[in-house]
mmCIF file of C-alpha atoms and ligand atoms in Angstrom:
data_model
loop_
_atom_site.group_PDB
_atom_site.id
_atom_site.type_symbol
_atom_site.label_atom_id
_atom_site.label_comp_id
_atom_site.label_asym_id
_atom_site.label_seq_id
_atom_site.Cartn_x
_atom_site.Cartn_y
_atom_site.Cartn_z
ATOM 1 C CA MET N 17 45.501 -62.609 35.605
ATOM 2 C CA LYS N 18 47.022 -63.526 38.989
ATOM 3 C CA THR N 19 45.080 -63.046 42.183
ATOM 4 C CA TYR N 20 46.574 -60.898 44.928
ATOM 5 C CA GLU N 21 47.398 -64.074 46.872
ATOM 6 C CA GLU N 22 49.660 -65.250 44.036
ATOM 7 C CA LEU N 23 51.670 -62.057 43.715
ATOM 8 C CA PRO N 24 55.305 -62.790 44.631
ATOM 9 C CA ASP N 25 56.062 -59.126 45.147
ATOM 10 C CA ASP N 26 53.423 -56.486 45.659
ATOM 11 C CA ALA N 27 55.792 -53.518 45.306
ATOM 12 C CA GLY N 28 55.495 -52.716 48.975
ATOM 13 C CA SER N 29 51.734 -52.215 49.014
ATOM 14 C CA ASN N 30 51.220 -55.180 51.392
ATOM 15 C CA ILE N 31 47.971 -55.979 49.667
ATOM 16 C CA VAL N 32 47.553 -59.350 51.408
ATOM 17 C CA GLY N 33 48.094 -57.631 54.762
ATOM 18 C CA GLN N 34 45.538 -54.960 53.883
ATOM 19 C CA VAL N 35 42.932 -57.516 52.833
ATOM 20 C CA ASN N 36 43.530 -59.557 56.001
ATOM 21 C CA ALA N 37 43.244 -56.452 58.166
ATOM 22 C CA GLN N 38 39.938 -55.596 56.540
ATOM 23 C CA ALA N 39 38.681 -59.167 56.949
ATOM 24 C CA THR N 40 39.398 -58.806 60.666
ATOM 25 C CA ARG N 41 37.534 -55.476 60.730
ATOM 26 C CA ILE N 42 34.557 -57.107 59.002
ATOM 27 C CA SER N 43 34.351 -59.943 61.511
ATOM 28 C CA LYS N 44 34.618 -57.433 64.395
ATOM 29 C CA ARG N 45 31.812 -55.327 62.891
ATOM 30 C CA LEU N 46 29.630 -58.354 62.259
ATOM 31 C CA ALA N 47 30.090 -59.512 65.846
ATOM 32 C CA SER N 48 27.517 -56.850 66.791
ATOM 33 C CA VAL N 49 25.079 -57.853 64.018
ATOM 34 C CA ASN N 50 22.622 -60.646 64.773
ATOM 35 C CA TYR N 51 21.605 -61.627 61.240
ATOM 36 C CA THR N 52 22.964 -60.843 57.777
ATOM 37 C CA VAL N 53 20.584 -61.304 54.857
ATOM 38 C CA ALA N 54 21.363 -60.894 51.145
ATOM 39 C CA ILE N 55 18.553 -59.973 48.756
ATOM 40 C CA MET N 56 19.394 -61.393 45.343
ATOM 41 C CA SER N 57 17.900 -62.395 42.059
ATOM 42 C CA GLY N 58 20.502 -62.663 39.366
ATOM 43 C CA LYS N 59 18.098 -60.676 37.185
ATOM 44 C CA GLY N 60 17.987 -56.887 37.029
ATOM 45 C CA GLY N 61 14.868 -54.763 37.336
ATOM 46 C CA VAL N 62 12.780 -57.301 39.236
ATOM 47 C CA GLY N 63 12.472 -55.172 42.381
ATOM 48 C CA LYS N 64 15.405 -56.298 44.576
ATOM 49 C CA SER N 65 16.147 -52.790 45.791
ATOM 50 C CA VAL N 66 12.517 -51.844 46.414
ATOM 51 C CA VAL N 67 11.980 -55.119 48.272
ATOM 52 C CA THR N 68 15.190 -54.643 50.316
ATOM 53 C CA ALA N 69 14.197 -51.097 51.287
ATOM 54 C CA ASN N 70 10.711 -52.176 52.329
ATOM 55 C CA ILE N 71 11.804 -55.275 54.275
ATOM 56 C CA ALA N 72 14.312 -53.016 56.061
ATOM 57 C CA THR N 73 11.580 -50.484 56.861
ATOM 58 C CA ALA N 74 9.144 -53.189 57.991
ATOM 59 C CA LEU N 75 11.782 -54.699 60.313
ATOM 60 C CA THR N 76 12.541 -51.210 61.658
ATOM 61 C CA LEU N 77 8.822 -50.642 62.288
ATOM 62 C CA SER N 78 8.834 -53.880 64.342
ATOM 63 C CA GLY N 79 11.286 -52.153 66.685
ATOM 64 C CA LEU N 80 14.431 -53.818 65.343
ATOM 65 C CA ALA N 81 17.774 -52.143 64.603
ATOM 66 C CA VAL N 82 18.396 -52.459 60.873
ATOM 67 C CA GLY N 83 21.183 -51.522 58.463
ATOM 68 C CA VAL N 84 21.214 -51.747 54.675
ATOM 69 C CA VAL N 85 24.313 -52.112 52.505
ATOM 70 C CA ASP N 86 23.772 -51.108 48.894
ATOM 71 C CA ALA N 87 25.945 -53.820 47.366
ATOM 72 C CA ASP N 88 25.067 -52.579 43.880
ATOM 73 C CA ILE N 89 28.231 -50.527 43.605
ATOM 74 C CA ASN N 90 27.726 -49.567 39.949
ATOM 75 C CA GLY N 91 23.989 -48.975 39.969
ATOM 76 C CA PRO N 92 23.284 -47.772 43.495
ATOM 77 C CA THR N 93 19.608 -46.961 44.132
ATOM 78 C CA ILE N 94 19.042 -47.703 47.832
ATOM 79 C CA ALA N 95 19.895 -44.175 49.023
ATOM 80 C CA LYS N 96 17.254 -42.703 46.703
ATOM 81 C CA ILE N 97 14.598 -45.304 47.499
ATOM 82 C CA MET N 98 15.192 -44.795 51.239
ATOM 83 C CA GLY N 99 15.248 -40.994 50.955
ATOM 84 C CA VAL N 100 18.772 -40.376 52.305
ATOM 85 C CA ARG N 101 20.544 -39.100 49.189
ATOM 86 C CA ASN N 102 21.193 -35.661 50.665
ATOM 87 C CA THR N 103 23.115 -37.067 53.640
ATOM 88 C CA THR N 104 26.758 -36.034 54.010
ATOM 89 C CA LEU N 105 28.641 -38.957 55.481
ATOM 90 C CA GLU N 106 30.567 -38.224 58.649
ATOM 91 C CA TYR N 107 33.832 -39.940 59.456
ATOM 92 C CA ALA N 108 34.793 -40.684 63.051
ATOM 93 C CA SER N 109 37.548 -42.783 64.601
ATOM 94 C CA SER N 110 34.966 -45.561 65.072
ATOM 95 C CA GLY N 111 34.243 -45.571 61.319
ATOM 96 C CA VAL N 112 31.907 -43.918 58.825
ATOM 97 C CA LYS N 113 28.534 -42.974 60.290
ATOM 98 C CA PRO N 114 25.891 -44.464 57.981
ATOM 99 C CA ALA N 115 23.016 -42.330 56.685
ATOM 100 C CA GLU N 116 19.828 -42.768 58.687
ATOM 101 C CA THR N 117 16.207 -42.597 57.507
ATOM 102 C CA PRO N 118 13.665 -40.652 59.609
ATOM 103 C CA LEU N 119 12.434 -44.026 60.934
ATOM 104 C CA GLY N 120 15.990 -44.960 61.969
ATOM 105 C CA THR N 121 17.138 -47.471 59.316
ATOM 106 C CA LYS N 122 20.866 -47.131 58.651
ATOM 107 C CA VAL N 123 22.069 -47.012 55.049
ATOM 108 C CA ILE N 124 25.398 -47.058 53.246
ATOM 109 C CA SER N 125 25.638 -46.724 49.477
ATOM 110 C CA MET N 126 28.120 -45.706 46.798
ATOM 111 C CA ASP N 127 25.554 -43.085 45.853
ATOM 112 C CA LEU N 128 26.391 -41.218 49.076
ATOM 113 C CA LEU N 129 29.971 -40.867 47.857
ATOM 114 C CA LEU N 130 29.173 -39.534 44.372
ATOM 115 C CA SER N 131 29.123 -35.765 44.033
ATOM 116 C CA GLU N 132 26.814 -35.381 41.029
ATOM 117 C CA ASP N 133 23.570 -37.091 40.033
ATOM 118 C CA ASP N 134 24.968 -38.008 36.620
ATOM 119 C CA ALA N 135 28.395 -39.126 37.875
ATOM 120 C CA PRO N 136 29.078 -42.772 37.000
ATOM 121 C CA VAL N 137 31.253 -44.915 39.256
ATOM 122 C CA LEU N 138 34.734 -44.824 37.700
ATOM 123 C CA TRP N 139 37.608 -46.736 39.200
ATOM 124 C CA ASN N 140 40.922 -44.993 39.383
ATOM 125 C CA ALA N 141 43.269 -46.612 36.875
ATOM 126 C CA HIS N 142 45.677 -45.556 34.141
ATOM 127 C CA THR N 143 43.084 -46.154 31.466
ATOM 128 C CA GLN N 144 39.402 -47.076 31.540
ATOM 129 C CA LYS N 145 40.468 -50.384 29.944
ATOM 130 C CA ASP N 146 42.564 -51.146 33.065
ATOM 131 C CA ALA N 147 39.701 -50.031 35.253
ATOM 132 C CA PHE N 148 37.420 -52.479 33.464
ATOM 133 C CA THR N 149 39.862 -55.340 34.154
ATOM 134 C CA TRP N 150 39.997 -54.480 37.826
ATOM 135 C CA ARG N 151 36.326 -53.632 38.217
ATOM 136 C CA SER N 152 35.265 -56.804 39.955
ATOM 137 C CA SER N 153 38.046 -56.740 42.545
ATOM 138 C CA MET N 154 37.490 -53.000 43.083
ATOM 139 C CA GLU N 155 33.800 -53.679 43.681
ATOM 140 C CA VAL N 156 34.624 -56.322 46.266
ATOM 141 C CA SER N 157 37.024 -53.856 47.919
ATOM 142 C CA ALA N 158 34.314 -51.192 48.064
ATOM 143 C CA LEU N 159 31.912 -53.708 49.570
ATOM 144 C CA ARG N 160 34.544 -54.788 52.059
ATOM 145 C CA GLU N 161 34.867 -51.182 53.195
ATOM 146 C CA PHE N 162 31.112 -50.627 53.334
ATOM 147 C CA ILE N 163 30.741 -53.543 55.715
ATOM 148 C CA GLY N 164 33.990 -53.273 57.649
ATOM 149 C CA ASP N 165 34.527 -49.523 57.917
ATOM 150 C CA THR N 166 30.972 -48.417 58.693
ATOM 151 C CA ASP N 167 30.052 -47.778 62.296
ATOM 152 C CA TRP N 168 26.869 -49.866 62.261
ATOM 153 C CA GLY N 169 26.608 -50.172 66.042
ATOM 154 C CA GLU N 170 24.443 -52.999 67.386
ATOM 155 C CA LEU N 171 22.136 -54.322 64.664
ATOM 156 C CA ASP N 172 19.456 -56.983 64.620
ATOM 157 C CA TYR N 173 19.579 -57.191 60.823
ATOM 158 C CA LEU N 174 22.067 -56.140 58.162
ATOM 159 C CA LEU N 175 20.487 -56.438 54.702
ATOM 160 C CA LEU N 176 22.564 -56.455 51.517
ATOM 161 C CA ASP N 177 20.932 -55.368 48.255
ATOM 162 C CA LEU N 178 22.798 -57.286 45.554
ATOM 163 C CA PRO N 179 23.366 -56.195 41.957
ATOM 164 C CA PRO N 180 22.171 -58.414 39.093
ATOM 165 C CA GLY N 181 24.445 -61.308 38.074
ATOM 166 C CA SER N 182 24.277 -64.871 39.363
ATOM 167 C CA GLU N 183 27.892 -64.798 40.591
ATOM 168 C CA ARG N 184 27.405 -61.723 42.784
ATOM 169 C CA LEU N 185 26.484 -63.701 45.880
ATOM 170 C CA SER N 186 29.929 -65.302 45.863
ATOM 171 C CA ASN N 187 31.498 -61.837 46.368
ATOM 172 C CA VAL N 188 29.368 -61.334 49.460
ATOM 173 C CA PHE N 189 30.010 -64.872 50.638
ATOM 174 C CA GLU N 190 33.753 -64.242 50.369
ATOM 175 C CA LEU N 191 33.345 -61.327 52.783
ATOM 176 C CA ILE N 192 30.661 -62.854 55.025
ATOM 177 C CA PRO N 193 31.233 -66.630 55.131
ATOM 178 C CA ASN N 194 28.535 -67.103 57.781
ATOM 179 C CA LEU N 195 25.863 -65.203 55.866
ATOM 180 C CA GLY N 196 22.553 -65.807 57.661
ATOM 181 C CA GLY N 197 20.405 -66.332 54.586
ATOM 182 C CA VAL N 198 19.295 -65.244 51.161
ATOM 183 C CA VAL N 199 15.988 -63.828 49.965
ATOM 184 C CA VAL N 200 15.425 -64.459 46.258
ATOM 185 C CA VAL N 201 13.360 -62.018 44.185
ATOM 186 C CA THR N 202 11.832 -62.921 40.850
ATOM 187 C CA ILE N 203 8.981 -61.843 38.612
ATOM 188 C CA PRO N 204 6.692 -64.431 37.034
ATOM 189 C CA SER N 205 8.276 -64.422 33.585
ATOM 190 C CA GLU N 206 10.210 -67.227 31.938
ATOM 191 C CA VAL N 207 13.063 -64.816 31.199
ATOM 192 C CA SER N 208 13.422 -63.862 34.855
ATOM 193 C CA ASN N 209 13.035 -67.408 36.145
ATOM 194 C CA LEU N 210 15.717 -68.684 33.773
ATOM 195 C CA ILE N 211 18.316 -66.433 35.399
ATOM 196 C CA VAL N 212 16.962 -66.711 38.933
ATOM 197 C CA LYS N 213 17.275 -70.497 38.822
ATOM 198 C CA LYS N 214 21.006 -70.154 38.079
ATOM 199 C CA SER N 215 21.392 -67.894 41.113
ATOM 200 C CA ILE N 216 19.537 -70.320 43.339
ATOM 201 C CA THR N 217 21.775 -73.183 42.188
ATOM 202 C CA MET N 218 24.833 -71.055 42.917
ATOM 203 C CA ALA N 219 23.558 -70.155 46.401
ATOM 204 C CA ARG N 220 22.196 -73.523 47.429
ATOM 205 C CA ASP N 221 24.485 -76.056 45.763
ATOM 206 C CA MET N 222 27.796 -74.256 45.353
ATOM 207 C CA LEU N 223 27.987 -71.776 48.227
ATOM 208 C CA LYS N 224 25.627 -73.730 50.523
ATOM 209 C CA VAL N 225 24.018 -70.555 51.827
ATOM 210 C CA PRO N 226 20.628 -70.980 53.541
ATOM 211 C CA ILE N 227 17.809 -69.740 51.315
ATOM 212 C CA ILE N 228 15.081 -68.067 53.344
ATOM 213 C CA GLY N 229 12.639 -68.162 50.441
ATOM 214 C CA VAL N 230 11.456 -66.695 47.175
ATOM 215 C CA ILE N 231 9.432 -63.515 46.615
ATOM 216 C CA GLU N 232 7.388 -63.254 43.463
ATOM 217 C CA ASN N 233 7.284 -59.540 42.733
ATOM 218 C CA MET N 234 4.862 -57.871 40.311
ATOM 219 C CA SER N 235 2.824 -61.072 40.553
ATOM 220 C CA HIS N 236 -0.313 -59.355 39.279
ATOM 221 C CA TYR N 237 -2.002 -56.012 38.903
ATOM 222 C CA GLU N 238 -5.072 -55.134 40.929
ATOM 223 C CA CYS N 239 -7.469 -52.818 39.080
ATOM 224 C CA GLN N 240 -7.906 -49.642 41.145
ATOM 225 C CA HIS N 241 -11.544 -49.363 40.009
ATOM 226 C CA CYS N 242 -13.020 -52.872 40.110
ATOM 227 C CA GLY N 243 -10.425 -54.694 42.272
ATOM 228 C CA GLU N 244 -10.008 -57.418 39.659
ATOM 229 C CA HIS N 245 -6.618 -59.180 39.487
ATOM 230 C CA GLU N 246 -4.896 -59.178 36.115
ATOM 231 C CA PRO N 247 -1.647 -61.087 35.456
ATOM 232 C CA LEU N 248 1.285 -58.961 34.241
ATOM 233 C CA PHE N 249 3.440 -61.825 33.010
ATOM 234 C CA SER N 250 2.718 -65.189 31.523
ATOM 235 C CA SER N 251 4.845 -67.693 33.398
ATOM 236 C CA GLU N 252 3.204 -70.849 34.679
ATOM 237 C CA GLY N 253 4.787 -72.683 37.604
ATOM 238 C CA SER N 254 6.743 -71.105 40.404
ATOM 239 C CA VAL N 255 10.468 -71.044 41.097
ATOM 240 C CA SER N 256 9.900 -71.744 44.797
ATOM 241 C CA ALA N 257 7.947 -74.927 44.000
ATOM 242 C CA SER N 258 10.459 -76.234 41.473
ATOM 243 C CA PHE N 259 13.296 -75.828 44.004
ATOM 244 C CA GLN N 260 11.135 -76.802 47.000
ATOM 245 C CA LEU N 261 11.823 -73.455 48.646
ATOM 246 C CA SER N 262 9.375 -71.505 50.757
ATOM 247 C CA SER N 263 7.359 -68.830 49.060
ATOM 248 C CA LEU N 264 7.731 -65.621 51.050
ATOM 249 C CA GLY N 265 4.941 -63.841 49.217
ATOM 250 C CA LYS N 266 3.468 -62.507 46.009
ATOM 251 C CA ILE N 267 3.740 -58.756 45.764
ATOM 252 C CA PRO N 268 1.333 -57.143 43.310
ATOM 253 C CA PHE N 269 2.362 -54.339 41.000
ATOM 254 C CA ASP N 270 1.296 -51.128 42.714
ATOM 255 C CA PRO N 271 2.067 -47.764 41.105
ATOM 256 C CA LYS N 272 2.193 -46.241 44.628
ATOM 257 C CA LEU N 273 5.159 -48.497 45.416
ATOM 258 C CA SER N 274 7.202 -47.117 42.541
ATOM 259 C CA ILE N 275 6.100 -43.531 43.289
ATOM 260 C CA CYS N 276 7.170 -43.937 46.946
ATOM 261 C CA SER N 277 10.488 -45.423 45.791
ATOM 262 C CA ASP N 278 11.077 -42.503 43.440
ATOM 263 C CA ASN N 279 10.214 -40.029 46.206
ATOM 264 C CA GLY N 280 12.259 -41.779 48.897
ATOM 265 C CA THR N 281 9.233 -42.339 51.133
ATOM 266 C CA PRO N 282 8.816 -45.680 52.920
ATOM 267 C CA PHE N 283 5.917 -47.459 51.189
ATOM 268 C CA VAL N 284 5.202 -49.983 53.980
ATOM 269 C CA HIS N 285 4.956 -47.103 56.448
ATOM 270 C CA GLU N 286 2.668 -45.026 54.197
ATOM 271 C CA TYR N 287 0.463 -47.854 52.905
ATOM 272 C CA PRO N 288 0.684 -50.748 55.391
ATOM 273 C CA ASN N 289 -2.879 -51.844 54.608
ATOM 274 C CA SER N 290 -2.570 -51.928 50.818
ATOM 275 C CA PRO N 291 -2.249 -55.452 49.342
ATOM 276 C CA ALA N 292 1.438 -54.846 48.468
ATOM 277 C CA GLY N 293 2.076 -53.263 51.886
ATOM 278 C CA LYS N 294 0.514 -56.232 53.729
ATOM 279 C CA GLU N 295 2.502 -58.680 51.632
ATOM 280 C CA LEU N 296 5.788 -56.864 52.315
ATOM 281 C CA MET N 297 4.992 -56.798 56.053
ATOM 282 C CA ASN N 298 4.345 -60.569 55.860
ATOM 283 C CA VAL N 299 7.659 -61.093 54.087
ATOM 284 C CA SER N 300 9.484 -59.280 56.878
ATOM 285 C CA GLN N 301 7.665 -61.438 59.462
ATOM 286 C CA LYS N 302 8.667 -64.599 57.587
ATOM 287 C CA VAL N 303 12.295 -63.456 57.540
ATOM 288 C CA GLN N 304 12.138 -63.048 61.325
ATOM 289 C CA ASP N 305 10.425 -66.433 61.732
ATOM 290 C CA PHE N 306 13.172 -68.084 59.675
ATOM 291 C CA PHE N 307 15.793 -67.044 62.231
ATOM 292 C CA LYS N 308 13.611 -67.860 65.239
ATOM 293 C CA SER N 309 12.824 -71.398 64.121
HETATM 294 N N1 ADP H 583 5.655 -54.341 43.016
HETATM 295 C C1 ADP H 583 5.980 -53.231 42.351
HETATM 296 N N2 ADP H 583 5.028 -52.325 41.978
HETATM 297 C C2 ADP H 583 5.357 -51.210 41.292
HETATM 298 N N3 ADP H 583 6.612 -50.883 40.928
HETATM 299 C C3 ADP H 583 7.592 -51.733 41.276
HETATM 300 C C4 ADP H 583 7.336 -52.933 42.009
HETATM 301 N N4 ADP H 583 8.531 -53.561 42.216
HETATM 302 C C5 ADP H 583 9.479 -52.789 41.643
HETATM 303 N N5 ADP H 583 8.924 -51.693 41.081
HETATM 304 C C6 ADP H 583 9.617 -50.643 40.313
HETATM 305 O O1 ADP H 583 10.374 -51.310 39.299
HETATM 306 C C7 ADP H 583 11.628 -50.665 39.091
HETATM 307 C C8 ADP H 583 12.770 -51.652 39.325
HETATM 308 O O2 ADP H 583 12.842 -51.975 40.712
HETATM 309 P P1 ADP H 583 14.234 -52.103 41.457
HETATM 310 O O3 ADP H 583 13.936 -52.367 42.892
HETATM 311 O O4 ADP H 583 15.120 -50.956 41.137
HETATM 312 O O5 ADP H 583 14.787 -53.426 40.740
HETATM 313 P P2 ADP H 583 16.211 -54.133 40.872
HETATM 314 O O6 ADP H 583 16.848 -53.661 42.150
HETATM 315 O O7 ADP H 583 15.910 -55.604 40.889
HETATM 316 O O8 ADP H 583 16.987 -53.748 39.656
HETATM 317 C C9 ADP H 583 11.655 -49.472 40.048
HETATM 318 O O9 ADP H 583 11.258 -48.322 39.355
HETATM 319 C C10 ADP H 583 10.637 -49.846 41.126
HETATM 320 O O10 ADP H 583 10.055 -48.720 41.737
HETATM 321 MG MG1 MG H 584 18.686 -52.669 42.445
#
């Protein structure tokens, strides 16, 4: 399949012009954002979205202006986790007004554009087979609009919650070539680490994006009765050590974290003194330190 740059004739749609115009809009938008950070793993279900939402909340609680882009176009969960699903997006000449949590974190997600809970994201095409072929480029287009057409205002941090897949960072990198850094999320299982290592190689060696560090999520379970730590997974050795990356923290499994995420309440705000809450607050501090150093 040809890329849009190779099309000799685009039937008058001026697709190259449209993409260039949006690239200009993105760089104008990002001119008022201090730091862009992608939260990635490669692996699904390891807690990227929960971690993104809680780093965003922790940064907001530190008095910073924060926006979150739900870059998981097909499996958007950020709006639910951050409790803004019932927001109706408003459009103004300056762009789409993002949803805002009660604490003031700004959020944009495909979920805010879907009318029904059960509605899947379907791309408009003659057949679903065509839609499948175009899915990746459609996803990049949606992401391009989320970043470029949203009226973010002045932000200290713009966080991007990536979908699973070790190539997903390259989509973001295409749109934000001066991406500030990447936070990697893994769980201590061999299966997770296998995939996460591929993503780190892609980020560090191929895209040359700065890696802020690695979070080990669901590192252990703390018994609510006796306080004893029990491992949840069996992996020896850490991904951060094998790649000589900084460890940003080990977040225990805490049922309250998943309940808060399901309810759309900000866990780090509700339980800042729980072990998982303290660890997430530390992660957000380390992200800030990374950019100050
Ligand atoms: N440390 C944790 N303790 C308890 N539940 C967690 C923790 N991390 C993630 N979860 C839960 O695990 C599930 C997957 O997390 P999610 O953030 O959606 O993963 P991903 O974005 O990587 O697919 C969610 O139901 C979430 O609430
Ligand atoms: Mg997710």
